[in-house]
Short mmCIF file of C-alpha atoms in Angstrom, two decimals:
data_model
loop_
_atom_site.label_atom_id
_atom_site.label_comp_id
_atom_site.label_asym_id
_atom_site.label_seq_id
_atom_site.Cartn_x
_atom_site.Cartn_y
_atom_site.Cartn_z
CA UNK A 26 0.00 0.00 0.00
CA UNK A 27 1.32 3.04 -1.27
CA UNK A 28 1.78 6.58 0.75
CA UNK A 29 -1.74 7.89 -0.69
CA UNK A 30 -3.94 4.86 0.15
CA UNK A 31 -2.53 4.74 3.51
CA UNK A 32 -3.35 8.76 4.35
CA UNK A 33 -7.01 8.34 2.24
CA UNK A 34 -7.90 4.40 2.11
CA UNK A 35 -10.67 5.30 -0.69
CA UNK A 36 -8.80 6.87 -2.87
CA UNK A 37 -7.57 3.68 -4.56
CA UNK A 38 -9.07 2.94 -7.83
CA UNK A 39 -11.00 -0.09 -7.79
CA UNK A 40 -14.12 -0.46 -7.34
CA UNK A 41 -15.33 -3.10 -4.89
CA UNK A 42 -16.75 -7.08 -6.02
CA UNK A 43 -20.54 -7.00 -5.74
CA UNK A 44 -22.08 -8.64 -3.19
CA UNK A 45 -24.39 -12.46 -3.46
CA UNK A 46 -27.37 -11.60 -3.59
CA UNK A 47 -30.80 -13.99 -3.61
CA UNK A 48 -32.31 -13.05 -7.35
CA UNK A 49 -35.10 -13.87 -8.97
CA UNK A 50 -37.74 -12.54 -6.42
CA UNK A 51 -39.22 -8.91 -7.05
CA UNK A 52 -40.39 -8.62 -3.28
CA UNK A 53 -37.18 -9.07 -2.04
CA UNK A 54 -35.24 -6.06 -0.43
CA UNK A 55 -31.78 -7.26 0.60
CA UNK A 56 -29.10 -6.54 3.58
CA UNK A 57 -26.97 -3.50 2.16
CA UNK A 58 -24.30 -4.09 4.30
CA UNK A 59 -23.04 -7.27 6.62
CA UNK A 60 -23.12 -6.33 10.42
CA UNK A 61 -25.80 -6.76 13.32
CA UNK A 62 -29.73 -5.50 12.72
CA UNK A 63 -30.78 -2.27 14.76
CA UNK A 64 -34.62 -1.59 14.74
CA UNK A 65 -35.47 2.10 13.39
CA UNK A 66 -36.79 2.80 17.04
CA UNK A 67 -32.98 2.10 18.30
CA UNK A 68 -31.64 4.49 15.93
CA UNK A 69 -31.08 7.85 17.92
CA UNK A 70 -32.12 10.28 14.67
CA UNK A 71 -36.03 11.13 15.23
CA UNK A 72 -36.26 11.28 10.85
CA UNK A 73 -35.39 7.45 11.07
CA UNK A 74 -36.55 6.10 14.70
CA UNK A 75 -40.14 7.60 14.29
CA UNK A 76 -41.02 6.28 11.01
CA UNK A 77 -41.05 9.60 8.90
CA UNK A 78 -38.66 8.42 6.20
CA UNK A 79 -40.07 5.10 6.11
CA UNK A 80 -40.45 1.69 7.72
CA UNK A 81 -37.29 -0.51 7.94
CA UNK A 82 -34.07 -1.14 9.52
CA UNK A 83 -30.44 -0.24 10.99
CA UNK A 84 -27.47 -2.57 10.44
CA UNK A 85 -23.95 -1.84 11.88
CA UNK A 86 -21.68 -2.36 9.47
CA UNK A 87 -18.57 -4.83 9.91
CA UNK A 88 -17.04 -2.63 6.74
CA UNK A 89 -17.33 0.27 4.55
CA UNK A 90 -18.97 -0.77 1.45
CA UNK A 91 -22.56 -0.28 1.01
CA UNK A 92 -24.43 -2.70 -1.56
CA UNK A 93 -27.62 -2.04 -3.76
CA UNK A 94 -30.09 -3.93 -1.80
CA UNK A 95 -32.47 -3.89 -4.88
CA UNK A 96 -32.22 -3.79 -9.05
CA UNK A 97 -33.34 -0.84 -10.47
CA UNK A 98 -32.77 2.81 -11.01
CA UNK A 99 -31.37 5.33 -8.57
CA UNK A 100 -33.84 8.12 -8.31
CA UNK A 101 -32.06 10.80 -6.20
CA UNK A 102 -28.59 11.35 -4.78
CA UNK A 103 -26.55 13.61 -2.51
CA UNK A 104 -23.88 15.85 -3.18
CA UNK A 105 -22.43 14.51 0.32
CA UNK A 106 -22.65 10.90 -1.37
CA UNK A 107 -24.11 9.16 2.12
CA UNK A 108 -27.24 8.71 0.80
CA UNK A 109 -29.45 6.97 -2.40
CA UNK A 110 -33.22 7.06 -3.55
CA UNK A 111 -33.39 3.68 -5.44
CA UNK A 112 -36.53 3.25 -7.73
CA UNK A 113 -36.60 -0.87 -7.79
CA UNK A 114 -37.99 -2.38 -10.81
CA UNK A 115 -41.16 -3.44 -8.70
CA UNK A 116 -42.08 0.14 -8.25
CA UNK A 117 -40.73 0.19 -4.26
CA UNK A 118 -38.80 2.81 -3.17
CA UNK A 119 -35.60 2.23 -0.95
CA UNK A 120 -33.85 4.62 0.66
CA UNK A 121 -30.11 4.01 1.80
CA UNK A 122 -28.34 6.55 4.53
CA UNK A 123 -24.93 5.87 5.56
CA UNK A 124 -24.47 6.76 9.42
CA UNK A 125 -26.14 9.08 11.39
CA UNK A 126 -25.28 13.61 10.97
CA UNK A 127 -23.28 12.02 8.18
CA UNK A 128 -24.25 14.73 6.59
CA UNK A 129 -21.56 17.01 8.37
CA UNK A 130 -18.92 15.18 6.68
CA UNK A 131 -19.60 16.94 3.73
CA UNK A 132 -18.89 14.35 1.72
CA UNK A 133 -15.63 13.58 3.10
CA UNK A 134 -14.95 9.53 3.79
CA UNK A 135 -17.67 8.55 0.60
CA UNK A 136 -17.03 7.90 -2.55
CA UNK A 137 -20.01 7.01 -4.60
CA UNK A 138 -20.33 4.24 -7.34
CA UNK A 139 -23.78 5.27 -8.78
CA UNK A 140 -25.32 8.35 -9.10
CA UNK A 141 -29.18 9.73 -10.00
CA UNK A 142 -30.29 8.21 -13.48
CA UNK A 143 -28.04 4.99 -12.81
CA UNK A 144 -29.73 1.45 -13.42
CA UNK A 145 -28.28 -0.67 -10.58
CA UNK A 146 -28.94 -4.01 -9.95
CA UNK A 147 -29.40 -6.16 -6.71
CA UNK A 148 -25.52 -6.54 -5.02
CA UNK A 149 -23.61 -3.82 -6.76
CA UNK A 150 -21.33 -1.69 -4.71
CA UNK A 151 -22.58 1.90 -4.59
CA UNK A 152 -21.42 3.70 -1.74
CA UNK A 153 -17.66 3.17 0.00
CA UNK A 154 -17.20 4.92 3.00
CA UNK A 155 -14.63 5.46 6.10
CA UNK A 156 -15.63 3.90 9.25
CA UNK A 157 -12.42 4.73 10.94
CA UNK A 158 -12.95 8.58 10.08
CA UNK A 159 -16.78 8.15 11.32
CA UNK A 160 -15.85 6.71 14.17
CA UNK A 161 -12.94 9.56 14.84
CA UNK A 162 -15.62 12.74 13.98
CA UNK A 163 -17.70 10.42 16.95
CA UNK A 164 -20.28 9.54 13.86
CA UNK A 165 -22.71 6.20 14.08
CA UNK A 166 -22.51 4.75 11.03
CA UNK A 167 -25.35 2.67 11.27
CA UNK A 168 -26.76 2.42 7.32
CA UNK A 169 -30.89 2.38 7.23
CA UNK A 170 -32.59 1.16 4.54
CA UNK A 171 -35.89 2.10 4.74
CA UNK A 172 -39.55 1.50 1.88
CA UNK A 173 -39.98 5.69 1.13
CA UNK A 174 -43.41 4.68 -0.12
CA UNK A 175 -45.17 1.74 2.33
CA UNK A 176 -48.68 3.54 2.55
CA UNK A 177 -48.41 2.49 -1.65
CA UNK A 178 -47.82 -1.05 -0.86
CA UNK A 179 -50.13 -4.07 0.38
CA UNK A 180 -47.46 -5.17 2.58
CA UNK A 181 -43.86 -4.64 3.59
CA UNK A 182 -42.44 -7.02 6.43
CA UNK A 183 -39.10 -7.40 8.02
CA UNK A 184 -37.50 -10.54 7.90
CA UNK A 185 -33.81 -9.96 10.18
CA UNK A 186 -35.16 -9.03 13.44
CA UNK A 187 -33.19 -6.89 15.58
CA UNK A 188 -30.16 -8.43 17.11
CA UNK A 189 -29.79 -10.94 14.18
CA UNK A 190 -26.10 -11.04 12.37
CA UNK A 191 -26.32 -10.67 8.46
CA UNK A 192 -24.67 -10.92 5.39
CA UNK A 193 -24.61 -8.29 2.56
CA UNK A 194 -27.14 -9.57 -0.06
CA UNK A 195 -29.37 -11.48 2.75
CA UNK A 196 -33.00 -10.93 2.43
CA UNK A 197 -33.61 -8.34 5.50
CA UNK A 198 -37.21 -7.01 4.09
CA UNK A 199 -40.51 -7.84 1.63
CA UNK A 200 -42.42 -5.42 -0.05
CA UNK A 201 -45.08 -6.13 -2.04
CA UNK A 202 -47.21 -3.71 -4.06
#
């Protein structure tokens, strides 16, 4: 490891192997990251823990890459690059949000894979991100994944309860329209 990837570990050039996913199933919203299952109430930001940007989940990362947990098309991005709007191809709208006042970072620590227009499909890394500078600015990074549009939907249901250990790519939610 050269001088450069040792002061700024995502500055190297590669971008990371997607993750194994379960295919085939349109209701299927899978684990973004590998790490231990928070419930939204656990999460200490009010826009998460109290529903208003959707029903879903917290998982604490055991590393820094964040995976698409559906296929389809990314809807909206952030200039700060911790967070994604993905349209899947089922009409169900995830949201993805690396750590918690992430936001302050100001971009700083992200690097982004896809942006707004992208088609992405289940696995594919999107977001990288420095858990070692999170953890020094005193930053959860906790990454939600929460259904933006649940009151469209017949039914979305969790599937990793809180506590449980999963992989990237592991079914964690269903949402059906």
């Amino acid at each position: 490891m050269g001088l450069l990837e040792k002061l700024n570990p995502l500055r190297r050039t590669a971008v990371p192997e997607p993750a194994r996913v379960c295919e085939g199933d349109p209701q299927v919203i899978c684990a973004p990251v590998s790490g231990q299952v928070v419930s939204l109430e656990e999460v200490g930001d009010p826009a998460f823990s109290q529903g208003m940007l959707g029903c879903g989940l917290g998982i604490r990362p055991e590393e820094g890459v964040v995976f698409s947990p559906v296929s389809g098309t990314v809807a909206a991005d952030v200039e700060t690059k911790h967070a994604l709007l993905i349209r899947a191809d089922s009409g169900v709208e995830v949201l993805l949000h690396v750590g918690l006042d992430s936001v302050s970072l100001g971009g700083t620590g992200f690097r982004a894979f896809a942006h707004k227009g992208d088609r992405v499909h289940a696995g594919q890394p999107l977001i990288e991100f420095d858990r070692r500078l999170m953890r020094e600015r005193g930053l959860d990074d906790t990454v939600l994944v929460t259904v933006t549009n649940a009151g469209d939907l017949s039914h979305v249901e969790e599937s990793a309860p809180a506590g449980d250990e999963v992989a990237a790519g592991a079914v964690v939610m269903r949402a059906r329209r």
